[in-house]
Amino acid sequence: MIGTLSRPASAGLVQTETADDFVLNECVLINQATFTGLLPLGAPLSSIDRVEVEIYHVFPVDSDTNRTPAVVTRTNSPSDVEIDDATRDTLDSSLSANATVVNPIFSVLNSVVNNINKSPNQFTGGEGPVTGTEVTITVTFDPPILLPADHYFFRPEAGLSSGNFLWLSAPKPVNPPLFDNLAPDWSRIGTDITHEGPFNASFSLSGVTDALSIIDQLVPCSGPASGGTWKNHGQYVSSVAHVAQSLADQGCISQQEIGQIVSDAARSSCGKPTKHQKPQKHQKHQKHH
């Protein structure tokens, strides 16, 4: 196994990103993700002070194809920039993170932390074995991330109060890293940097694919996903129509399905007063002389 640095920028430290690809065959509303890595030995779970997740398309989408890359190839690498509305971060509370210890003492045979160089000096062989505490970080997205069917890259980062978080590999292929000095290019760890062959990073994604379930999560009957209650039934129906159209624009549902979904919402009781709720009546205040 190998551990690869994936951390946000902080005082005196440049950002170093590691990403791994995944394919969606249908629209998915992603609620949670997990990724596994190493903390320095003795570092408490509370030393994780920031977690951020970004999603990228695959190059050449969202990329400048006219510039000369500083890496061997951009084929099957993340695009130049992330999908902006799919970014989630503990700093803005769009992501909550919970870490658990998998193994208090765990070793990897190789690591990539500092020596990430531009081509033709990309090969370093890695920086050797590392021993640390193996942890799994479970992140919950609020709001969830809606992605249509496509090929993507998942990029998590964990910032520590001291030391580095190394994302662990899994026994499958491929994951490219991005060092700030390489940006916006990505270099292939196993193929270009260590020559140990391609591998996958250890992560998982979970969510829902059914269109009605997606709408139920984005537009709950009980009130807006952001909190509170619906002002009235019309606000609920309008919100359902807006989300349904967005799903259609991304190819998740057909225009015909929009009509049925909105019709079902109109026939629902969502946003309507319950039997125990009566519209407020405003009484006139009489003045007594």
PDB file of C-alpha atoms in Angstrom:
ATOM      1  CA  MET A   1       0.000   0.000   0.000  1.00  0.00           C
ATOM      2  CA  ILE A   2       0.951   3.641  -0.402  1.00  0.00           C
ATOM      3  CA  GLY A   3       0.015   6.824   1.455  1.00  0.00           C
ATOM      4  CA  THR A   4      -0.359  10.063  -0.501  1.00  0.00           C
ATOM      5  CA  LEU A   5      -0.611  13.551   0.928  1.00  0.00           C
ATOM      6  CA  SER A   6      -3.966  15.313   0.562  1.00  0.00           C
ATOM      7  CA  ARG A   7      -4.171  18.508   2.623  1.00  0.00           C
ATOM      8  CA  PRO A   8      -5.512  22.053   2.296  1.00  0.00           C
ATOM      9  CA  ALA A   9      -3.183  25.023   2.345  1.00  0.00           C
ATOM     10  CA  SER A  10      -2.349  26.398   5.780  1.00  0.00           C
ATOM     11  CA  ALA A  11       0.306  28.587   7.382  1.00  0.00           C
ATOM     12  CA  GLY A  12       3.608  27.695   5.742  1.00  0.00           C
ATOM     13  CA  LEU A  13       2.159  24.676   3.904  1.00  0.00           C
ATOM     14  CA  VAL A  14       1.096  24.513   0.260  1.00  0.00           C
ATOM     15  CA  GLN A  15      -2.029  22.668  -0.783  1.00  0.00           C
ATOM     16  CA  THR A  16      -1.450  19.158  -2.088  1.00  0.00           C
ATOM     17  CA  GLU A  17      -4.398  17.272  -3.563  1.00  0.00           C
ATOM     18  CA  THR A  18      -4.920  13.612  -4.408  1.00  0.00           C
ATOM     19  CA  ALA A  19      -7.928  12.511  -6.466  1.00  0.00           C
ATOM     20  CA  ASP A  20      -9.378   9.206  -7.657  1.00  0.00           C
ATOM     21  CA  ASP A  21     -11.951   8.574 -10.345  1.00  0.00           C
ATOM     22  CA  PHE A  22     -15.398   7.005 -10.291  1.00  0.00           C
ATOM     23  CA  VAL A  23     -18.136   6.465 -12.856  1.00  0.00           C
ATOM     24  CA  LEU A  24     -21.876   7.049 -12.385  1.00  0.00           C
ATOM     25  CA  ASN A  25     -24.236   5.260 -14.745  1.00  0.00           C
ATOM     26  CA  GLU A  26     -27.243   7.273 -13.543  1.00  0.00           C
ATOM     27  CA  CYS A  27     -28.039  10.404 -11.563  1.00  0.00           C
ATOM     28  CA  VAL A  28     -27.084  10.146  -7.911  1.00  0.00           C
ATOM     29  CA  LEU A  29     -27.747  12.373  -4.925  1.00  0.00           C
ATOM     30  CA  ILE A  30     -24.655  11.731  -2.788  1.00  0.00           C
ATOM     31  CA  ASN A  31     -25.290  12.069   0.938  1.00  0.00           C
ATOM     32  CA  GLN A  32     -22.132  10.606   2.427  1.00  0.00           C
ATOM     33  CA  ALA A  33     -18.585   9.579   1.618  1.00  0.00           C
ATOM     34  CA  THR A  34     -15.795   7.812   3.447  1.00  0.00           C
ATOM     35  CA  PHE A  35     -12.061   7.859   2.906  1.00  0.00           C
ATOM     36  CA  THR A  36      -9.281   6.122   4.811  1.00  0.00           C
ATOM     37  CA  GLY A  37      -5.824   7.397   5.613  1.00  0.00           C
ATOM     38  CA  LEU A  38      -3.000   7.772   8.100  1.00  0.00           C
ATOM     39  CA  LEU A  39      -2.584  10.242  10.933  1.00  0.00           C
ATOM     40  CA  PRO A  40       0.858  10.668  12.510  1.00  0.00           C
ATOM     41  CA  LEU A  41       1.439   8.179  15.334  1.00  0.00           C
ATOM     42  CA  GLY A  42       0.032   9.549  18.564  1.00  0.00           C
ATOM     43  CA  ALA A  43      -2.065  12.236  16.879  1.00  0.00           C
ATOM     44  CA  PRO A  44      -5.585  12.348  18.368  1.00  0.00           C
ATOM     45  CA  LEU A  45      -8.668  12.339  16.161  1.00  0.00           C
ATOM     46  CA  SER A  46      -9.281  15.888  17.353  1.00  0.00           C
ATOM     47  CA  SER A  47      -6.156  16.971  15.441  1.00  0.00           C
ATOM     48  CA  ILE A  48      -8.274  16.835  12.257  1.00  0.00           C
ATOM     49  CA  ASP A  49      -9.307  20.480  12.103  1.00  0.00           C
ATOM     50  CA  ARG A  50     -10.621  20.739   8.546  1.00  0.00           C
ATOM     51  CA  VAL A  51     -12.086  18.420   5.912  1.00  0.00           C
ATOM     52  CA  GLU A  52     -12.983  19.458   2.371  1.00  0.00           C
ATOM     53  CA  VAL A  53     -14.318  17.454  -0.565  1.00  0.00           C
ATOM     54  CA  GLU A  54     -14.256  18.511  -4.210  1.00  0.00           C
ATOM     55  CA  ILE A  55     -15.576  16.759  -7.310  1.00  0.00           C
ATOM     56  CA  TYR A  56     -13.939  17.181 -10.725  1.00  0.00           C
ATOM     57  CA  HIS A  57     -14.916  16.316 -14.246  1.00  0.00           C
ATOM     58  CA  VAL A  58     -12.344  14.489 -16.354  1.00  0.00           C
ATOM     59  CA  PHE A  59      -9.929  16.437 -18.566  1.00  0.00           C
ATOM     60  CA  PRO A  60     -10.509  18.117 -21.045  1.00  0.00           C
ATOM     61  CA  VAL A  61     -13.842  19.256 -19.522  1.00  0.00           C
ATOM     62  CA  ASP A  62     -13.478  22.506 -17.501  1.00  0.00           C
ATOM     63  CA  SER A  63      -9.890  22.820 -18.753  1.00  0.00           C
ATOM     64  CA  ASP A  64      -7.643  24.990 -20.896  1.00  0.00           C
ATOM     65  CA  THR A  65      -6.554  22.679 -23.703  1.00  0.00           C
ATOM     66  CA  ASN A  66      -4.399  25.331 -25.394  1.00  0.00           C
ATOM     67  CA  ARG A  67      -1.745  25.526 -22.679  1.00  0.00           C
ATOM     68  CA  THR A  68       1.253  23.179 -22.519  1.00  0.00           C
ATOM     69  CA  PRO A  69       0.916  20.847 -19.499  1.00  0.00           C
ATOM     70  CA  ALA A  70       3.785  20.429 -17.046  1.00  0.00           C
ATOM     71  CA  VAL A  71       3.137  16.692 -16.622  1.00  0.00           C
ATOM     72  CA  VAL A  72       3.583  13.605 -18.800  1.00  0.00           C
ATOM     73  CA  THR A  73      -0.089  13.458 -19.807  1.00  0.00           C
ATOM     74  CA  ARG A  74      -3.479  14.850 -18.825  1.00  0.00           C
ATOM     75  CA  THR A  75      -5.315  11.773 -20.117  1.00  0.00           C
ATOM     76  CA  ASN A  76      -7.713  10.371 -17.492  1.00  0.00           C
ATOM     77  CA  SER A  77      -6.834  13.115 -15.027  1.00  0.00           C
ATOM     78  CA  PRO A  78      -9.060  15.624 -13.225  1.00  0.00           C
ATOM     79  CA  SER A  79      -9.963  18.811 -15.048  1.00  0.00           C
ATOM     80  CA  ASP A  80      -8.266  22.137 -14.340  1.00  0.00           C
ATOM     81  CA  VAL A  81     -10.970  23.317 -11.939  1.00  0.00           C
ATOM     82  CA  GLU A  82     -13.469  21.630  -9.659  1.00  0.00           C
ATOM     83  CA  ILE A  83     -17.262  21.560 -10.038  1.00  0.00           C
ATOM     84  CA  ASP A  84     -17.967  24.635  -7.936  1.00  0.00           C
ATOM     85  CA  ASP A  85     -21.411  23.724  -6.621  1.00  0.00           C
ATOM     86  CA  ALA A  86     -20.207  20.237  -5.603  1.00  0.00           C
ATOM     87  CA  THR A  87     -17.601  21.507  -3.112  1.00  0.00           C
ATOM     88  CA  ARG A  88     -18.308  20.797   0.555  1.00  0.00           C
ATOM     89  CA  ASP A  89     -16.211  22.077   3.471  1.00  0.00           C
ATOM     90  CA  THR A  90     -16.310  21.984   7.259  1.00  0.00           C
ATOM     91  CA  LEU A  91     -15.362  25.683   7.197  1.00  0.00           C
ATOM     92  CA  ASP A  92     -18.799  26.665   5.873  1.00  0.00           C
ATOM     93  CA  SER A  93     -20.669  23.790   7.583  1.00  0.00           C
ATOM     94  CA  SER A  94     -21.668  22.242   4.242  1.00  0.00           C
ATOM     95  CA  LEU A  95     -19.869  19.108   5.421  1.00  0.00           C
ATOM     96  CA  SER A  96     -19.672  17.368   8.790  1.00  0.00           C
ATOM     97  CA  ALA A  97     -16.906  14.863   9.489  1.00  0.00           C
ATOM     98  CA  ASN A  98     -16.494  12.011  11.936  1.00  0.00           C
ATOM     99  CA  ALA A  99     -13.241  10.049  12.222  1.00  0.00           C
ATOM    100  CA  THR A 100     -12.800   6.581  13.699  1.00  0.00           C
ATOM    101  CA  VAL A 101      -9.635   4.594  14.363  1.00  0.00           C
ATOM    102  CA  VAL A 102      -9.292   1.483  12.191  1.00  0.00           C
ATOM    103  CA  ASN A 103      -5.818   0.440  13.342  1.00  0.00           C
ATOM    104  CA  PRO A 104      -3.743   2.308  15.973  1.00  0.00           C
ATOM    105  CA  ILE A 105      -0.474   1.280  14.301  1.00  0.00           C
ATOM    106  CA  PHE A 106      -0.441   0.788  10.536  1.00  0.00           C
ATOM    107  CA  SER A 107       2.401   0.884   8.008  1.00  0.00           C
ATOM    108  CA  VAL A 108       2.581   1.491   4.277  1.00  0.00           C
ATOM    109  CA  LEU A 109       5.500   0.529   2.066  1.00  0.00           C
ATOM    110  CA  ASN A 110       5.732   3.858   0.269  1.00  0.00           C
ATOM    111  CA  SER A 111       4.543   7.443   0.435  1.00  0.00           C
ATOM    112  CA  VAL A 112       4.314  10.586  -1.683  1.00  0.00           C
ATOM    113  CA  VAL A 113       4.383  13.792   0.335  1.00  0.00           C
ATOM    114  CA  ASN A 114       6.818  16.444  -0.881  1.00  0.00           C
ATOM    115  CA  ASN A 115       8.605  15.320  -4.037  1.00  0.00           C
ATOM    116  CA  ILE A 116       5.959  16.041  -6.668  1.00  0.00           C
ATOM    117  CA  ASN A 117       7.804  17.554  -9.596  1.00  0.00           C
ATOM    118  CA  LYS A 118       7.071  18.844 -13.051  1.00  0.00           C
ATOM    119  CA  SER A 119       7.956  16.721 -16.083  1.00  0.00           C
ATOM    120  CA  PRO A 120      10.600  15.516 -16.970  1.00  0.00           C
ATOM    121  CA  ASN A 121      11.623  15.205 -13.297  1.00  0.00           C
ATOM    122  CA  GLN A 122       8.407  13.546 -12.159  1.00  0.00           C
ATOM    123  CA  PHE A 123       9.968  10.193 -11.178  1.00  0.00           C
ATOM    124  CA  THR A 124      11.216  10.026  -7.578  1.00  0.00           C
ATOM    125  CA  GLY A 125      10.318   6.490  -6.549  1.00  0.00           C
ATOM    126  CA  GLY A 126       8.357   7.873  -3.607  1.00  0.00           C
ATOM    127  CA  GLU A 127       9.565   8.773  -0.134  1.00  0.00           C
ATOM    128  CA  GLY A 128       9.583   5.382   1.521  1.00  0.00           C
ATOM    129  CA  PRO A 129       7.637   3.622   4.300  1.00  0.00           C
ATOM    130  CA  VAL A 130       5.446   5.469   6.793  1.00  0.00           C
ATOM    131  CA  THR A 131       3.837   4.233  10.011  1.00  0.00           C
ATOM    132  CA  GLY A 132       0.845   5.990  11.525  1.00  0.00           C
ATOM    133  CA  THR A 133      -2.675   5.540  12.850  1.00  0.00           C
ATOM    134  CA  GLU A 134      -5.154   4.281  10.259  1.00  0.00           C
ATOM    135  CA  VAL A 135      -8.442   6.190  10.392  1.00  0.00           C
ATOM    136  CA  THR A 136     -11.610   6.317   8.346  1.00  0.00           C
ATOM    137  CA  ILE A 137     -13.248   9.713   7.951  1.00  0.00           C
ATOM    138  CA  THR A 138     -16.987   9.664   7.281  1.00  0.00           C
ATOM    139  CA  VAL A 139     -18.343  12.875   5.805  1.00  0.00           C
ATOM    140  CA  THR A 140     -21.990  13.896   5.497  1.00  0.00           C
ATOM    141  CA  PHE A 141     -22.922  16.507   2.916  1.00  0.00           C
ATOM    142  CA  ASP A 142     -25.445  19.253   3.712  1.00  0.00           C
ATOM    143  CA  PRO A 143     -26.754  19.871   1.160  1.00  0.00           C
ATOM    144  CA  PRO A 144     -26.197  16.561  -0.648  1.00  0.00           C
ATOM    145  CA  ILE A 145     -24.297  16.580  -3.951  1.00  0.00           C
ATOM    146  CA  LEU A 146     -26.362  15.914  -7.081  1.00  0.00           C
ATOM    147  CA  LEU A 147     -24.384  14.457  -9.989  1.00  0.00           C
ATOM    148  CA  PRO A 148     -25.727  13.257 -13.356  1.00  0.00           C
ATOM    149  CA  ALA A 149     -24.336  10.154 -15.040  1.00  0.00           C
ATOM    150  CA  ASP A 150     -20.710  10.809 -16.002  1.00  0.00           C
ATOM    151  CA  HIS A 151     -17.057  10.131 -15.194  1.00  0.00           C
ATOM    152  CA  TYR A 152     -15.727  12.095 -12.200  1.00  0.00           C
ATOM    153  CA  PHE A 153     -12.852  12.465  -9.770  1.00  0.00           C
ATOM    154  CA  PHE A 154     -13.293  12.508  -5.979  1.00  0.00           C
ATOM    155  CA  ARG A 155     -10.820  14.710  -4.083  1.00  0.00           C
ATOM    156  CA  PRO A 156     -10.905  14.748  -0.266  1.00  0.00           C
ATOM    157  CA  GLU A 157      -8.529  16.752   1.928  1.00  0.00           C
ATOM    158  CA  ALA A 158      -7.915  16.630   5.662  1.00  0.00           C
ATOM    159  CA  GLY A 159      -6.061  19.382   7.463  1.00  0.00           C
ATOM    160  CA  LEU A 160      -4.340  18.577  10.755  1.00  0.00           C
ATOM    161  CA  SER A 161      -3.256  20.846  13.590  1.00  0.00           C
ATOM    162  CA  SER A 162       0.130  19.119  13.343  1.00  0.00           C
ATOM    163  CA  GLY A 163       1.546  16.754  10.726  1.00  0.00           C
ATOM    164  CA  ASN A 164       0.041  15.396   7.517  1.00  0.00           C
ATOM    165  CA  PHE A 165      -2.906  13.235   6.527  1.00  0.00           C
ATOM    166  CA  LEU A 166      -1.931  10.551   4.001  1.00  0.00           C
ATOM    167  CA  TRP A 167      -4.749   9.067   1.932  1.00  0.00           C
ATOM    168  CA  LEU A 168      -4.323   5.297   1.674  1.00  0.00           C
ATOM    169  CA  SER A 169      -4.448   3.227  -1.481  1.00  0.00           C
ATOM    170  CA  ALA A 170      -6.814   0.337  -2.136  1.00  0.00           C
ATOM    171  CA  PRO A 171      -6.042  -2.768  -4.243  1.00  0.00           C
ATOM    172  CA  LYS A 172      -7.414  -1.337  -7.516  1.00  0.00           C
ATOM    173  CA  PRO A 173      -6.232   1.228 -10.142  1.00  0.00           C
ATOM    174  CA  VAL A 174      -5.692   4.894 -10.487  1.00  0.00           C
ATOM    175  CA  ASN A 175      -5.078   8.158  -8.606  1.00  0.00           C
ATOM    176  CA  PRO A 176      -3.365  11.385  -9.690  1.00  0.00           C
ATOM    177  CA  PRO A 177      -2.068  14.068  -7.293  1.00  0.00           C
ATOM    178  CA  LEU A 178      -1.982  17.837  -7.756  1.00  0.00           C
ATOM    179  CA  PHE A 179       0.744  19.859  -6.015  1.00  0.00           C
ATOM    180  CA  ASP A 180       0.235  23.639  -5.963  1.00  0.00           C
ATOM    181  CA  ASN A 181       3.411  23.971  -8.043  1.00  0.00           C
ATOM    182  CA  LEU A 182       1.805  21.751 -10.709  1.00  0.00           C
ATOM    183  CA  ALA A 183      -1.623  23.403 -10.757  1.00  0.00           C
ATOM    184  CA  PRO A 184      -3.725  23.019 -12.805  1.00  0.00           C
ATOM    185  CA  ASP A 185      -1.956  19.813 -13.915  1.00  0.00           C
ATOM    186  CA  TRP A 186      -2.146  16.430 -12.199  1.00  0.00           C
ATOM    187  CA  SER A 187       0.628  13.815 -12.133  1.00  0.00           C
ATOM    188  CA  ARG A 188      -0.054  10.044 -11.948  1.00  0.00           C
ATOM    189  CA  ILE A 189       1.404   8.659  -8.726  1.00  0.00           C
ATOM    190  CA  GLY A 190       1.863   4.999  -9.607  1.00  0.00           C
ATOM    191  CA  THR A 191       2.749   5.547 -13.266  1.00  0.00           C
ATOM    192  CA  ASP A 192       4.800   8.767 -13.219  1.00  0.00           C
ATOM    193  CA  ILE A 193       6.099   9.329  -9.677  1.00  0.00           C
ATOM    194  CA  THR A 194       6.819   5.898  -8.151  1.00  0.00           C
ATOM    195  CA  HIS A 195       6.720   3.549 -11.187  1.00  0.00           C
ATOM    196  CA  GLU A 196       4.896   1.013  -8.976  1.00  0.00           C
ATOM    197  CA  GLY A 197       1.860   0.857 -11.247  1.00  0.00           C
ATOM    198  CA  PRO A 198      -1.630   2.359 -11.013  1.00  0.00           C
ATOM    199  CA  PHE A 199      -3.841   1.943  -7.943  1.00  0.00           C
ATOM    200  CA  ASN A 200      -7.056   3.236  -6.431  1.00  0.00           C
ATOM    201  CA  ALA A 201      -7.416   5.268  -3.269  1.00  0.00           C
ATOM    202  CA  SER A 202      -9.577   3.977  -0.431  1.00  0.00           C
ATOM    203  CA  PHE A 203     -12.973   5.705  -0.510  1.00  0.00           C
ATOM    204  CA  SER A 204     -16.700   5.090  -0.865  1.00  0.00           C
ATOM    205  CA  LEU A 205     -19.739   7.154  -1.840  1.00  0.00           C
ATOM    206  CA  SER A 206     -23.353   6.582  -0.830  1.00  0.00           C
ATOM    207  CA  GLY A 207     -26.591   8.171  -1.971  1.00  0.00           C
ATOM    208  CA  VAL A 208     -29.908   7.663  -3.740  1.00  0.00           C
ATOM    209  CA  THR A 209     -30.665   7.238  -7.442  1.00  0.00           C
ATOM    210  CA  ASP A 210     -34.468   7.164  -7.593  1.00  0.00           C
ATOM    211  CA  ALA A 211     -35.812  10.501  -8.869  1.00  0.00           C
ATOM    212  CA  LEU A 212     -38.645  10.649  -6.336  1.00  0.00           C
ATOM    213  CA  SER A 213     -36.252   9.906  -3.481  1.00  0.00           C
ATOM    214  CA  ILE A 214     -33.940  12.636  -4.741  1.00  0.00           C
ATOM    215  CA  ILE A 215     -36.805  15.146  -4.805  1.00  0.00           C
ATOM    216  CA  ASP A 216     -38.008  14.033  -1.364  1.00  0.00           C
ATOM    217  CA  GLN A 217     -34.567  14.831   0.038  1.00  0.00           C
ATOM    218  CA  LEU A 218     -34.111  18.121  -1.795  1.00  0.00           C
ATOM    219  CA  VAL A 219     -37.714  19.258  -1.229  1.00  0.00           C
ATOM    220  CA  PRO A 220     -39.006  17.553   1.947  1.00  0.00           C
ATOM    221  CA  CYS A 221     -42.739  17.643   2.588  1.00  0.00           C
ATOM    222  CA  SER A 222     -42.089  18.861   6.132  1.00  0.00           C
ATOM    223  CA  GLY A 223     -40.359  22.047   5.007  1.00  0.00           C
ATOM    224  CA  PRO A 224     -37.393  23.437   3.059  1.00  0.00           C
ATOM    225  CA  ALA A 225     -34.209  21.378   3.344  1.00  0.00           C
ATOM    226  CA  SER A 226     -32.500  24.486   4.726  1.00  0.00           C
ATOM    227  CA  GLY A 227     -34.881  24.449   7.693  1.00  0.00           C
ATOM    228  CA  GLY A 228     -38.219  25.872   8.762  1.00  0.00           C
ATOM    229  CA  THR A 229     -41.635  25.152   7.297  1.00  0.00           C
ATOM    230  CA  TRP A 230     -43.316  25.889   3.984  1.00  0.00           C
ATOM    231  CA  LYS A 231     -45.101  29.240   3.888  1.00  0.00           C
ATOM    232  CA  ASN A 232     -47.934  27.575   2.025  1.00  0.00           C
ATOM    233  CA  HIS A 233     -48.744  24.718  -0.339  1.00  0.00           C
ATOM    234  CA  GLY A 234     -47.893  26.812  -3.377  1.00  0.00           C
ATOM    235  CA  GLN A 235     -44.336  27.360  -2.196  1.00  0.00           C
ATOM    236  CA  TYR A 236     -43.862  23.604  -1.845  1.00  0.00           C
ATOM    237  CA  VAL A 237     -45.254  22.852  -5.314  1.00  0.00           C
ATOM    238  CA  SER A 238     -43.154  25.626  -6.862  1.00  0.00           C
ATOM    239  CA  SER A 239     -40.013  24.239  -5.212  1.00  0.00           C
ATOM    240  CA  VAL A 240     -40.765  20.723  -6.471  1.00  0.00           C
ATOM    241  CA  ALA A 241     -41.254  22.085  -9.997  1.00  0.00           C
ATOM    242  CA  HIS A 242     -37.934  23.951  -9.828  1.00  0.00           C
ATOM    243  CA  VAL A 243     -35.988  20.875  -8.659  1.00  0.00           C
ATOM    244  CA  ALA A 244     -37.735  18.617 -11.180  1.00  0.00           C
ATOM    245  CA  GLN A 245     -36.779  20.970 -14.011  1.00  0.00           C
ATOM    246  CA  SER A 246     -33.185  20.992 -12.765  1.00  0.00           C
ATOM    247  CA  LEU A 247     -33.159  17.182 -12.820  1.00  0.00           C
ATOM    248  CA  ALA A 248     -34.510  17.218 -16.370  1.00  0.00           C
ATOM    249  CA  ASP A 249     -31.877  19.748 -17.459  1.00  0.00           C
ATOM    250  CA  GLN A 250     -29.211  17.306 -16.253  1.00  0.00           C
ATOM    251  CA  GLY A 251     -30.803  14.369 -18.050  1.00  0.00           C
ATOM    252  CA  CYS A 252     -31.985  12.671 -14.856  1.00  0.00           C
ATOM    253  CA  ILE A 253     -35.682  12.642 -15.777  1.00  0.00           C
ATOM    254  CA  SER A 254     -37.794  13.375 -18.858  1.00  0.00           C
ATOM    255  CA  GLN A 255     -40.032  16.389 -19.450  1.00  0.00           C
ATOM    256  CA  GLN A 256     -43.014  14.041 -19.237  1.00  0.00           C
ATOM    257  CA  GLU A 257     -41.922  12.920 -15.784  1.00  0.00           C
ATOM    258  CA  ILE A 258     -41.783  16.546 -14.648  1.00  0.00           C
ATOM    259  CA  GLY A 259     -45.514  16.875 -15.274  1.00  0.00           C
ATOM    260  CA  GLN A 260     -46.329  13.788 -13.232  1.00  0.00           C
ATOM    261  CA  ILE A 261     -44.040  14.806 -10.369  1.00  0.00           C
ATOM    262  CA  VAL A 262     -45.505  18.321 -10.162  1.00  0.00           C
ATOM    263  CA  SER A 263     -49.041  16.930 -10.426  1.00  0.00           C
ATOM    264  CA  ASP A 264     -48.357  14.577  -7.510  1.00  0.00           C
ATOM    265  CA  ALA A 265     -46.956  17.479  -5.500  1.00  0.00           C
ATOM    266  CA  ALA A 266     -50.054  19.575  -6.220  1.00  0.00           C
ATOM    267  CA  ARG A 267     -52.299  16.779  -4.933  1.00  0.00           C
ATOM    268  CA  SER A 268     -50.252  16.350  -1.758  1.00  0.00           C
ATOM    269  CA  SER A 269     -50.953  18.010   1.568  1.00  0.00           C
ATOM    270  CA  CYS A 270     -47.407  19.364   1.880  1.00  0.00           C
ATOM    271  CA  GLY A 271     -47.415  22.980   2.994  1.00  0.00           C
ATOM    272  CA  LYS A 272     -51.117  22.915   3.845  1.00  0.00           C
ATOM    273  CA  PRO A 273     -52.357  23.628   7.383  1.00  0.00           C
ATOM    274  CA  THR A 274     -53.075  20.494   9.405  1.00  0.00           C
ATOM    275  CA  LYS A 275     -56.431  19.878  11.043  1.00  0.00           C
ATOM    276  CA  HIS A 276     -55.049  21.340  14.253  1.00  0.00           C
ATOM    277  CA  GLN A 277     -53.784  24.428  12.498  1.00  0.00           C
ATOM    278  CA  LYS A 278     -56.202  27.203  11.674  1.00  0.00           C
ATOM    279  CA  PRO A 279     -55.378  30.314   9.710  1.00  0.00           C
ATOM    280  CA  GLN A 280     -54.702  33.146  12.093  1.00  0.00           C
ATOM    281  CA  LYS A 281     -57.420  35.756  12.370  1.00  0.00           C
ATOM    282  CA  HIS A 282     -56.432  39.284  13.162  1.00  0.00           C
ATOM    283  CA  GLN A 283     -58.782  40.932  15.654  1.00  0.00           C
ATOM    284  CA  LYS A 284     -59.478  44.608  15.521  1.00  0.00           C
ATOM    285  CA  HIS A 285     -58.374  46.430  18.622  1.00  0.00           C
ATOM    286  CA  GLN A 286     -61.191  48.564  19.992  1.00  0.00           C
ATOM    287  CA  LYS A 287     -60.424  51.653  21.917  1.00  0.00           C
ATOM    288  CA  HIS A 288     -62.437  52.263  25.060  1.00  0.00           C
ATOM    289  CA  HIS A 289     -62.942  55.788  26.191  1.00  0.00           C
TER     290      HIS A 289
END
